[in-house]
XYZ file of N, CA and C in Angstrom:
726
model
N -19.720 1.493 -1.125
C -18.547 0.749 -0.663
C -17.438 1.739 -0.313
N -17.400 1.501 0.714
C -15.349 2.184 1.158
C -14.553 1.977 0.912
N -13.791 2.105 -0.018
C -12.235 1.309 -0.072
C -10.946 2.506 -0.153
N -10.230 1.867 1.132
C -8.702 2.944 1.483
C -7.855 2.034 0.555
N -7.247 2.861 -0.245
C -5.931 2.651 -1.311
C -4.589 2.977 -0.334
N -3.954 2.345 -0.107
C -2.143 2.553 0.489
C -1.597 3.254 -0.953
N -0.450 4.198 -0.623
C -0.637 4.887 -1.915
C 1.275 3.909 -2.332
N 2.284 4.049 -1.546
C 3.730 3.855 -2.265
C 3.721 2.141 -2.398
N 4.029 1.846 -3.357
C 4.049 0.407 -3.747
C 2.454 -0.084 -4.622
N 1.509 0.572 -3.920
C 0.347 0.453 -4.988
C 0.299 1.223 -5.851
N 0.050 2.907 -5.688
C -0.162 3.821 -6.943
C 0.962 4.556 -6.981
N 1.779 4.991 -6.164
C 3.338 5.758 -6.409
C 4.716 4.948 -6.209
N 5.561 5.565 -7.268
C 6.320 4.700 -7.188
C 7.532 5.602 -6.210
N 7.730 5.219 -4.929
C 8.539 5.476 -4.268
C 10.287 4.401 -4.517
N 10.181 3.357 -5.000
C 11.485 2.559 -5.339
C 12.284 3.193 -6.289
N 11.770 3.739 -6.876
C 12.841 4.344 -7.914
C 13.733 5.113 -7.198
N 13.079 6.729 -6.949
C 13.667 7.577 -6.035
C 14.546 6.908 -4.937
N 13.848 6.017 -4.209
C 14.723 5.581 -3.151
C 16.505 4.622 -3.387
N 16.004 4.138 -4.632
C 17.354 3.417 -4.770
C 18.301 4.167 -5.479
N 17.394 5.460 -6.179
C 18.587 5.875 -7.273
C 19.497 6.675 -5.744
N 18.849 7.593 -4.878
C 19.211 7.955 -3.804
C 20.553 7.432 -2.793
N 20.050 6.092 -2.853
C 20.632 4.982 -2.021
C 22.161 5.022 -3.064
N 22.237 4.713 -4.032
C 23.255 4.832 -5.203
C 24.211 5.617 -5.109
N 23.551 6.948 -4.835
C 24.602 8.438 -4.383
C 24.830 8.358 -3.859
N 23.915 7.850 -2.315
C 24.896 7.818 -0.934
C 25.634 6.820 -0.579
N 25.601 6.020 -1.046
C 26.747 4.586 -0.657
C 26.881 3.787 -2.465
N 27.660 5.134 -3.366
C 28.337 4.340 -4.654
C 29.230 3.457 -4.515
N 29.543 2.559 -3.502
C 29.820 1.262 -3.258
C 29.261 0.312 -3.810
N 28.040 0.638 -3.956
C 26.703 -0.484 -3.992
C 26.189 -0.168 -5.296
N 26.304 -2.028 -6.274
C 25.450 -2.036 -7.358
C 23.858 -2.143 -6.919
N 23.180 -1.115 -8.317
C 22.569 -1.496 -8.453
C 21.629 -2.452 -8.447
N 21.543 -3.872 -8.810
C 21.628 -5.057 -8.789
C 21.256 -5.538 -7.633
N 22.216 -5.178 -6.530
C 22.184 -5.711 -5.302
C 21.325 -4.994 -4.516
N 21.334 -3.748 -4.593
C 20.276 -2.786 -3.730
C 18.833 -3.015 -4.089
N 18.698 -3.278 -5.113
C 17.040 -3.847 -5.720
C 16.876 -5.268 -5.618
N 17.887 -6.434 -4.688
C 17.494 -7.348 -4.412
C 16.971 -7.859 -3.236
N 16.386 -6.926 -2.398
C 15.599 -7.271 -1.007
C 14.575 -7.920 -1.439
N 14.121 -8.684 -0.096
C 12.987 -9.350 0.105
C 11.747 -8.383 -0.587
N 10.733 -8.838 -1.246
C 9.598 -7.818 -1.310
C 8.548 -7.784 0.096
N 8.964 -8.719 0.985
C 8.181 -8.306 1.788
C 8.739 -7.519 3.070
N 9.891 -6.584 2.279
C 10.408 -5.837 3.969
C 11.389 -6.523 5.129
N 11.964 -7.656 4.530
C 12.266 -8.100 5.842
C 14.252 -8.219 5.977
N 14.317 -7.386 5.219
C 15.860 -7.093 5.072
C 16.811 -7.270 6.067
N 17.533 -7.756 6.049
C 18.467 -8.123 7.964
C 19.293 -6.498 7.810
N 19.843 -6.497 8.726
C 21.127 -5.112 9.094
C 21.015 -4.874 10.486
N 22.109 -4.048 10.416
C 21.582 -3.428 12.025
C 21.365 -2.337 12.137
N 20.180 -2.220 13.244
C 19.685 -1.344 13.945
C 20.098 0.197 13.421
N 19.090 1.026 13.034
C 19.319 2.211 13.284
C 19.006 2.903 14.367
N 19.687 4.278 14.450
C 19.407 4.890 16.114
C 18.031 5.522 16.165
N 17.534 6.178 15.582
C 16.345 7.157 15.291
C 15.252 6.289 14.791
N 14.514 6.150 16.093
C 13.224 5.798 16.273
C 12.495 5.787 14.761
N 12.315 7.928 15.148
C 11.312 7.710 14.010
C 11.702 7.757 12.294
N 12.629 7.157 12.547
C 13.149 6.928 10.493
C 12.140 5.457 10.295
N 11.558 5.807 9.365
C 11.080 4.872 8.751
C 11.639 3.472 8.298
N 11.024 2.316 8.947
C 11.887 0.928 8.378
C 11.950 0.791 6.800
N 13.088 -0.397 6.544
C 13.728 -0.832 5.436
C 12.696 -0.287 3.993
N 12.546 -0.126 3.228
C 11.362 -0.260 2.158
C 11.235 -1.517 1.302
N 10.204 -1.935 1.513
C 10.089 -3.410 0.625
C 11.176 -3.641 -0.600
N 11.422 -4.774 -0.560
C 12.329 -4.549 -2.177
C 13.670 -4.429 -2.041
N 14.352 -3.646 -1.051
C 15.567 -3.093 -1.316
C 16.488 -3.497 -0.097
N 17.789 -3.866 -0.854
C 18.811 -4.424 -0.110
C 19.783 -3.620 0.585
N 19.159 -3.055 1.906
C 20.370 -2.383 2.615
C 19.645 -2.371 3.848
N 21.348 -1.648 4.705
C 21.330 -2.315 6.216
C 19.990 -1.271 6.788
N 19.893 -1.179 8.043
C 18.604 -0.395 8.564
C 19.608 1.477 8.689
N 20.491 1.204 8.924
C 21.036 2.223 8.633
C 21.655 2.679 7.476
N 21.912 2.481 6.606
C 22.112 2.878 5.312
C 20.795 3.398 4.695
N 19.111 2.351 5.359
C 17.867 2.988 4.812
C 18.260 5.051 5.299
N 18.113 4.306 6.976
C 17.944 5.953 7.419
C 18.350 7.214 6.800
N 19.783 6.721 6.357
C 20.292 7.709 5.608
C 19.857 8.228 5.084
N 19.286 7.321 3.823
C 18.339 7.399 2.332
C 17.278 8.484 2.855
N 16.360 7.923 3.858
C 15.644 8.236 4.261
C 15.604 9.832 4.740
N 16.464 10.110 5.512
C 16.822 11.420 6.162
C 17.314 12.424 4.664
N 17.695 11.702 3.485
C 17.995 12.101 2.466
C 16.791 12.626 1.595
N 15.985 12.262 1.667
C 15.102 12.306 0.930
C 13.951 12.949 1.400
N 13.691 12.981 2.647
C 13.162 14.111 3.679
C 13.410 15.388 2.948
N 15.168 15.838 3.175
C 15.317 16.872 3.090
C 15.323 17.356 1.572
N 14.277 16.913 0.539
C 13.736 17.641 -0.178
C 12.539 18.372 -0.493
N 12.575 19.283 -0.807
C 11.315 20.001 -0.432
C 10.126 19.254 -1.893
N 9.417 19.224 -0.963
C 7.860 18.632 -1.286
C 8.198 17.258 -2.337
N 8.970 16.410 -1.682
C 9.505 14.998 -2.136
C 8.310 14.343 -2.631
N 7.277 14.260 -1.794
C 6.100 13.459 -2.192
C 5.219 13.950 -3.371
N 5.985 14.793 -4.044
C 4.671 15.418 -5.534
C 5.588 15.054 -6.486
N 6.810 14.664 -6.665
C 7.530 14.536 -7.709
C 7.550 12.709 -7.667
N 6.617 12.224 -6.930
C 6.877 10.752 -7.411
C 5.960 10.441 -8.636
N 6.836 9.140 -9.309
C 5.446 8.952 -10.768
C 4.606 8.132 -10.680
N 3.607 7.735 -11.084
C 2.256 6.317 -11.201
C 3.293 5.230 -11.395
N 2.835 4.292 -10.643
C 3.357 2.941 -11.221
C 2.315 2.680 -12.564
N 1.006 2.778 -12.474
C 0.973 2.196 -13.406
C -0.388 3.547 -14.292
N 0.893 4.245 -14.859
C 0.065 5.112 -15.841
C -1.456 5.072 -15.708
N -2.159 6.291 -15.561
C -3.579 6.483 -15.834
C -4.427 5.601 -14.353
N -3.723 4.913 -13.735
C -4.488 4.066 -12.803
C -5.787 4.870 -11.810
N -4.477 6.227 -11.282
C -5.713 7.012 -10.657
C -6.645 7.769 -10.643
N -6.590 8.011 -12.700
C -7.550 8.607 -13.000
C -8.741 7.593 -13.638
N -8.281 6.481 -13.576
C -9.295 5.096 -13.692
C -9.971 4.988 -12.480
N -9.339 4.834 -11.645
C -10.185 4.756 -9.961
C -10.616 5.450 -9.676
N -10.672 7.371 -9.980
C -11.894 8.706 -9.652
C -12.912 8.148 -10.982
N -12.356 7.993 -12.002
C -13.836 7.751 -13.141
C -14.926 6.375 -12.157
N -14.243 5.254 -12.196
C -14.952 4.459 -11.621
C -16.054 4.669 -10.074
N -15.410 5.551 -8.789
C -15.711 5.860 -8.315
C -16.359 6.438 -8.070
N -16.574 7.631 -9.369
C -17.970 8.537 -9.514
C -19.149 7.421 -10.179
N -18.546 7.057 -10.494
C -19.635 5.969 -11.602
C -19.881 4.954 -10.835
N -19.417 4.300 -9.804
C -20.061 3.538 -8.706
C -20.002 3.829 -7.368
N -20.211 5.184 -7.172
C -20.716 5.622 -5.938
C -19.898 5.063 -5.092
N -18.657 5.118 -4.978
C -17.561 4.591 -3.918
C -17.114 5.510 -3.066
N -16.908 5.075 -2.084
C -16.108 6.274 -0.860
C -14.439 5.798 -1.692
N -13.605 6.839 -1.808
C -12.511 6.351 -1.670
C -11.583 6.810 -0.656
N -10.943 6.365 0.239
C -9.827 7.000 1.147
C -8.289 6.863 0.811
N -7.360 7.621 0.734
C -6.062 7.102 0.727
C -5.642 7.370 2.076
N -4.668 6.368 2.257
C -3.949 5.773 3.818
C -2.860 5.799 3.883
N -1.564 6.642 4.429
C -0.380 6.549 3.869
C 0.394 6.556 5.387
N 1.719 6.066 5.849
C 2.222 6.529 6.939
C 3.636 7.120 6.638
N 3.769 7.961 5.225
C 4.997 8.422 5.107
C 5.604 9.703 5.847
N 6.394 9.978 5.989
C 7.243 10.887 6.965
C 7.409 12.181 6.169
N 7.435 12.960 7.292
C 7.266 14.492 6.760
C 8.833 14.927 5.500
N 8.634 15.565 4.944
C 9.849 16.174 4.203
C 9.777 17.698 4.787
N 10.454 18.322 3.700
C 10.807 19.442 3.991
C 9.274 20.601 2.479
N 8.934 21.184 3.288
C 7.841 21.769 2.173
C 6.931 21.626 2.811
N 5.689 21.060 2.003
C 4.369 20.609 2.311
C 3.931 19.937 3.255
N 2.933 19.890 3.958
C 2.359 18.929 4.805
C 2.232 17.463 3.807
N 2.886 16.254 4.762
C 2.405 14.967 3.750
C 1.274 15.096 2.884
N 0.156 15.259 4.041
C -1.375 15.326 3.615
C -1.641 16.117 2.407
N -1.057 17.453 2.505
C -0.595 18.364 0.796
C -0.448 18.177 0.076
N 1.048 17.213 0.276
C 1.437 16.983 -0.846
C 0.728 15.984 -1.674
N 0.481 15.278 -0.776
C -0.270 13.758 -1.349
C -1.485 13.754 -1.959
N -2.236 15.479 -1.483
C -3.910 15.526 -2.228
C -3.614 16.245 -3.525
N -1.872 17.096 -3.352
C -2.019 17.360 -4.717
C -1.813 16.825 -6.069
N -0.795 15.409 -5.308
C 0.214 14.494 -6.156
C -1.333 13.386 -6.714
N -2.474 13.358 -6.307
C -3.575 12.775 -6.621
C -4.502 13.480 -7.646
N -4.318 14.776 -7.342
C -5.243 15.321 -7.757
C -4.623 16.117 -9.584
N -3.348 15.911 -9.455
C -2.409 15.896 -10.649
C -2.956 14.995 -11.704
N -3.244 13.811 -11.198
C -3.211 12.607 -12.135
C -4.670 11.998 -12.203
N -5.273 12.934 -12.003
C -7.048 12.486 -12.459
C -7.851 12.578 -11.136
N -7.482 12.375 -9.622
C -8.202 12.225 -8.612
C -8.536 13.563 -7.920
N -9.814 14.416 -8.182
C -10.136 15.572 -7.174
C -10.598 15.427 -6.130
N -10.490 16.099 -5.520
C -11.001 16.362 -3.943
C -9.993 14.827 -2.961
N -9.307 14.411 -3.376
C -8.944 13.256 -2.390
C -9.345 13.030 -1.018
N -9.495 12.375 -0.336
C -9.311 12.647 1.168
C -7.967 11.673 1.798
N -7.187 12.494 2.312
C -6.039 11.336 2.988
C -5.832 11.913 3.865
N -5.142 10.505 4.695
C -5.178 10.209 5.504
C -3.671 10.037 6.063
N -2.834 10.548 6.838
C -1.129 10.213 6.981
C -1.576 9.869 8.845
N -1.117 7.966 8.689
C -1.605 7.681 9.631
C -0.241 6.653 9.778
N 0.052 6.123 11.149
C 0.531 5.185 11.946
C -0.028 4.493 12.979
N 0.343 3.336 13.007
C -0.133 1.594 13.849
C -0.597 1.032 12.685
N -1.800 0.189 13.512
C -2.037 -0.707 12.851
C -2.830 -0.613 11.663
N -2.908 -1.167 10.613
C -3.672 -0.820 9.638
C -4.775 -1.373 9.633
N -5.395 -1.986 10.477
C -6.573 -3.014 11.193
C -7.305 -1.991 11.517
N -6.979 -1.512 13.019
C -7.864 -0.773 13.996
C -8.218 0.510 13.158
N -6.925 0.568 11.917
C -7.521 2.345 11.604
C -8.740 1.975 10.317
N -8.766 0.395 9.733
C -9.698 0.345 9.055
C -11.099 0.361 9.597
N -11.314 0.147 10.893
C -12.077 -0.742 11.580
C -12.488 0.604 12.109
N -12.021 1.724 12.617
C -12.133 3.438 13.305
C -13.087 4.050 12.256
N -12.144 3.624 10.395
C -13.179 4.540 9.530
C -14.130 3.467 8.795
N -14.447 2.199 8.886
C -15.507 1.800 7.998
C -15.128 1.127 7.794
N -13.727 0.973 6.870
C -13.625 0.958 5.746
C -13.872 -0.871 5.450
N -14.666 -1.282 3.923
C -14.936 -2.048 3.532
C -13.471 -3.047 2.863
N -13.239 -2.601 2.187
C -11.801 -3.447 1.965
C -10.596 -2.215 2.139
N -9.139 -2.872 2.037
C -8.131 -2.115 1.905
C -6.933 -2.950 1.275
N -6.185 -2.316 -0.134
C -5.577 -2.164 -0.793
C -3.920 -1.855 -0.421
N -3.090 -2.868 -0.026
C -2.112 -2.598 0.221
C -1.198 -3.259 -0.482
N 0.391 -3.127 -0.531
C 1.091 -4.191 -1.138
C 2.199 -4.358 -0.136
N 2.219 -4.438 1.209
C 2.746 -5.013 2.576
C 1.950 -6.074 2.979
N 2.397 -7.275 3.036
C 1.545 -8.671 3.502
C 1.088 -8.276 5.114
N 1.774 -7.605 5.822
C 2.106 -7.284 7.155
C 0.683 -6.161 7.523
N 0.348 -5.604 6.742
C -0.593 -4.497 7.107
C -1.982 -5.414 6.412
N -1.786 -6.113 5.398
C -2.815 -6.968 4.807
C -3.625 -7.831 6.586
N -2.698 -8.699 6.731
C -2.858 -9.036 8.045
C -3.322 -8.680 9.181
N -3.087 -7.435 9.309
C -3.305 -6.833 10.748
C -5.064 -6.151 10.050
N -5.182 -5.877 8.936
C -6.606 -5.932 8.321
C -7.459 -7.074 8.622
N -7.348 -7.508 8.408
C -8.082 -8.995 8.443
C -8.451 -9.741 9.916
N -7.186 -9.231 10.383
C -7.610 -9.975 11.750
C -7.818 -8.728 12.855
N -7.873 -7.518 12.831
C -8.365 -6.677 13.487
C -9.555 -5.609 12.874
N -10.072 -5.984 12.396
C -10.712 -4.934 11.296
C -11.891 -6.358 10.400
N -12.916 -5.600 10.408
C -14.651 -6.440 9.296
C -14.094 -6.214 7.876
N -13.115 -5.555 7.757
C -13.053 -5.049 5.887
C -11.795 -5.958 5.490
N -12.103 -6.480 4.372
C -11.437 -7.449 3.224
C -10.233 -6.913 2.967
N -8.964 -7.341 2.766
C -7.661 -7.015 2.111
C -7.424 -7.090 0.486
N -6.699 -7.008 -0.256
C -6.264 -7.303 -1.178
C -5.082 -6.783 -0.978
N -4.157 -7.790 -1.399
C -2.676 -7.492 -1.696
C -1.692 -7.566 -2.749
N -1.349 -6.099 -3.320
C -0.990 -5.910 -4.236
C 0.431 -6.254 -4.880
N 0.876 -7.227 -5.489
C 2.118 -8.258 -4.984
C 2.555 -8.261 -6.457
N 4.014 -7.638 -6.630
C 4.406 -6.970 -8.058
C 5.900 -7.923 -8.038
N 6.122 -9.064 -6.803
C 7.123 -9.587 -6.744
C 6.660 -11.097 -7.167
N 7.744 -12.317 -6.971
C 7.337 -13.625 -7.148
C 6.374 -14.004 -6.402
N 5.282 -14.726 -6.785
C 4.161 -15.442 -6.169
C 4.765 -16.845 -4.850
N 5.669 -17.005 -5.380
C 6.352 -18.292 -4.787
C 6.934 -17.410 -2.962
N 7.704 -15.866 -3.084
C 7.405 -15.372 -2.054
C 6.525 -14.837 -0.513
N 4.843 -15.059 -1.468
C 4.397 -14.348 -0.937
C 3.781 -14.680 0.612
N 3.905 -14.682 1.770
C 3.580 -15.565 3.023
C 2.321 -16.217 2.979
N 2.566 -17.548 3.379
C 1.537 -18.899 3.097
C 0.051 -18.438 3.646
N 0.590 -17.745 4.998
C -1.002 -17.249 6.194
C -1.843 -16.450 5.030
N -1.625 -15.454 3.842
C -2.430 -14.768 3.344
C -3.702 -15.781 2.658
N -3.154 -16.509 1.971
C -4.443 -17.014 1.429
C -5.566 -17.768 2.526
N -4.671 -18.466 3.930
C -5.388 -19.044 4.653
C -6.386 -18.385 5.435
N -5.989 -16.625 5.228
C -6.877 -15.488 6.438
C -7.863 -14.635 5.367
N -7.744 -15.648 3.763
C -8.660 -14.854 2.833
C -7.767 -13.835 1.992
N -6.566 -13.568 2.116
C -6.375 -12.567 1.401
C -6.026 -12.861 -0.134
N -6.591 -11.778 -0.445
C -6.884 -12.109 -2.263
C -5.071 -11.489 -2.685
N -4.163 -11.748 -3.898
C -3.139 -11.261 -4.158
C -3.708 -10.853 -5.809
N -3.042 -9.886 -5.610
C -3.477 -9.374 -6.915
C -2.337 -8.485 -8.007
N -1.614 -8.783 -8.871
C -0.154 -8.063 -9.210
C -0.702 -6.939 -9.620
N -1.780 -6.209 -10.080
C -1.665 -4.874 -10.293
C -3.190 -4.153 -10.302
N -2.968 -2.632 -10.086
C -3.984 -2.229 -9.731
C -5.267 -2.118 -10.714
N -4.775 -2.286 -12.365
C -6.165 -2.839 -12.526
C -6.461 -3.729 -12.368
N -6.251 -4.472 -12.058
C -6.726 -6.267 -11.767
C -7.677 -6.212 -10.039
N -7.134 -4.983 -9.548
C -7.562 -4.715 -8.175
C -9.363 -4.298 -8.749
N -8.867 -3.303 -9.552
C -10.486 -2.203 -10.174
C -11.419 -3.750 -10.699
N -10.595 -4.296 -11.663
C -11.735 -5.149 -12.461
C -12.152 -6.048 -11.563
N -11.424 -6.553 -9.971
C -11.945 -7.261 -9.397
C -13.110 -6.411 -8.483
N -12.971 -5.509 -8.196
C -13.949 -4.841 -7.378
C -15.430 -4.912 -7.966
N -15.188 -4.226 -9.108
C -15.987 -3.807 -10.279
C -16.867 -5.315 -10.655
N -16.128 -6.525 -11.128
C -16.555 -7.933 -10.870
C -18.007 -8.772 -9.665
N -17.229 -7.810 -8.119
C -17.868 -8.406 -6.874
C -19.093 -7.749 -6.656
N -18.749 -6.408 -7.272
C -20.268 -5.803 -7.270
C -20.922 -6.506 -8.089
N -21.069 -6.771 -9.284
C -22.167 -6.779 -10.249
C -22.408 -8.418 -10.104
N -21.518 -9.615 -9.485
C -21.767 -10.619 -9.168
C -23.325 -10.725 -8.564
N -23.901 -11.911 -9.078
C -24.978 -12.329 -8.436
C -25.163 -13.637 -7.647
N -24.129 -14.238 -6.994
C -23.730 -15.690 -6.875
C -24.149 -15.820 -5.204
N -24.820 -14.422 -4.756
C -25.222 -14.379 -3.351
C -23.817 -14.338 -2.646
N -24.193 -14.250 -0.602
C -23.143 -13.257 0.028
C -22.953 -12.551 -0.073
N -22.557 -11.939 0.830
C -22.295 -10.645 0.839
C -20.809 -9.566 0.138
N -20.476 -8.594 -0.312
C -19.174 -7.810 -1.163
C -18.038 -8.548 -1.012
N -17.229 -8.950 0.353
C -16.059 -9.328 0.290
C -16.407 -10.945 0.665
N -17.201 -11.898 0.629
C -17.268 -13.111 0.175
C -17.409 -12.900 -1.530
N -17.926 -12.414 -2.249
C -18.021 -12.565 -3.533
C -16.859 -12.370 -4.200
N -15.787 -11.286 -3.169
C -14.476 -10.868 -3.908
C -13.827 -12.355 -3.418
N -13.201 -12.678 -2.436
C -12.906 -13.652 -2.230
C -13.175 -15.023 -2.934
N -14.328 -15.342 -3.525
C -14.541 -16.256 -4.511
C -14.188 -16.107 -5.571
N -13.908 -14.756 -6.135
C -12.582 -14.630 -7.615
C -11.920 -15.145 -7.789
N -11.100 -14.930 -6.199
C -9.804 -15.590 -6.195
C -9.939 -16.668 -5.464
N -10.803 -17.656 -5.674
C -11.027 -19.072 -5.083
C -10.551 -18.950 -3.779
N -10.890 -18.207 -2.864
C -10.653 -17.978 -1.636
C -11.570 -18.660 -0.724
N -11.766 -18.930 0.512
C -12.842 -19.368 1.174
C -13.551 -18.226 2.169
N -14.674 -17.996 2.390
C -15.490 -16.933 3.179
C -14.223 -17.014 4.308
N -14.400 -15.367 4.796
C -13.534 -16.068 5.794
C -14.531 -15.614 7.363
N -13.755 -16.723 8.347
C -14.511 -16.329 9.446
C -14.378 -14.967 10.345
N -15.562 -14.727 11.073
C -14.878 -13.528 11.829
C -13.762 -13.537 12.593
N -12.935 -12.596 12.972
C -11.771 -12.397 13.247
C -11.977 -12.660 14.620
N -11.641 -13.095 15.730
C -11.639 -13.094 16.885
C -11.349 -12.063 18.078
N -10.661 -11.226 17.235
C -9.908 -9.629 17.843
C -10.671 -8.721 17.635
N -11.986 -8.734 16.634
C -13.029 -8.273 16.725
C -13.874 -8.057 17.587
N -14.487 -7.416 18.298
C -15.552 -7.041 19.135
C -16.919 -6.952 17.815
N -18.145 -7.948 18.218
C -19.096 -7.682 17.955
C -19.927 -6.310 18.038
């Protein structure tokens, strides 16, 4: 089995850094309020000028330019991406044990922006390979998260953006799971209707994987995952090419 892990919001915690950041640069702003964005990204403000700054980050309450700032802030530290911590302790040295032990491809998939130091890709095989995962293979990619599942294989993919869950599912043969650490009552209605499984944390992701394999209830890997979560098979995607 293939499965690409999204790494900030599933296994690194990029929110911390970003808001304590956000804090320094506009101490105007509680706390409180800056950690009350939408979890699914969809923060109003206006427009920033620079293309390539990365949009709003899930979660957090500020304008598109106040992100940039953050953003351009946090760039300019050298090798930013090795000093982030596990969200959830030990997770990624649970997912290399498992992986050797069930013969899994694993990929990580990330589209974060260069800093100052390391190549993303660097930093990110070393910030893995810190916390239990050797040899990583990643991947620092942009578009869709569909076509690039659909380019490498990949069997399911692990994200906690409803938005990239989506563009999986309906451009891409491989299963989603979405990793959803906010209210359930948030989470957009289309996921469950296009199959996507929600899942609040990443072991619950492992024990479900781990589950679909050893299932014997017939169908095939991601119908069996999908029946965990009382999901329905889902049909082929139409944006698919046979």
């Amino acid at each position: 089995m293939r499965i690409a892990f999204d790494l900030d919001g599933v296994l690194a915690d990029l929110h911390t850094p970003f808001v304590r950041a956000a804090i320094r640069l506009f101490p105007d702003l509680e706390a409180s309020v800056v950690e009350s964005g939408d979890p699914a990204g969809e923060t109003p403000g206006d427009e920033a000028d620079d293309d390539d700054v990365p949009p709003v980050l899930p979660g957090v309450n500020l304008t598109s330019r106040q992100s940039a700032a953050v953003w351009r802030h946090l760039a300019g530290t050298e090798d930013f991406w090795e000093g982030l911590d596990e969200i959830e302790p030990g997770a990624i040295a649970r997912l290399a044990a498992l992986a050797d032990e069930r013969r899994w491809e694993i990929l990580f998939i990330t589209s974060r922006p260069t800093s100052v130091g390391r190549t993303v890709q660097r930093q990110t095989q070393r910030w893995l390979q810190d916390r239990g995962f050797p040899l990583p293979s990643v991947y620092v990619v942009h578009g869709s998260r569909g076509r690039i599942a659909d380019a490498l294989a990949i069997d399911v993919v692990i994200d906690d953006r409803a938005d990239n869950c989506l563009d999986v599912v309906l451009e891409s043969r491989a299963g989603a799971l979405l990793v959803w650490r906010g209210a359930l009552t948030s989470v957009p209605a289309s996921t469950k209707r296009l199959g996507i499984a929600v899942v609040p944390t990443v072991a619950r992701v492992l024990e479900a994987l781990v589950e679909a394999e050893r299932a014997a209830d017939g169908g095939d890997l991601l119908d069996r995952l999908r029946r965990l979560f009382g999901l329905k098979p889902r049909a082929s995607s139409p944006l698919v090419r046979s």
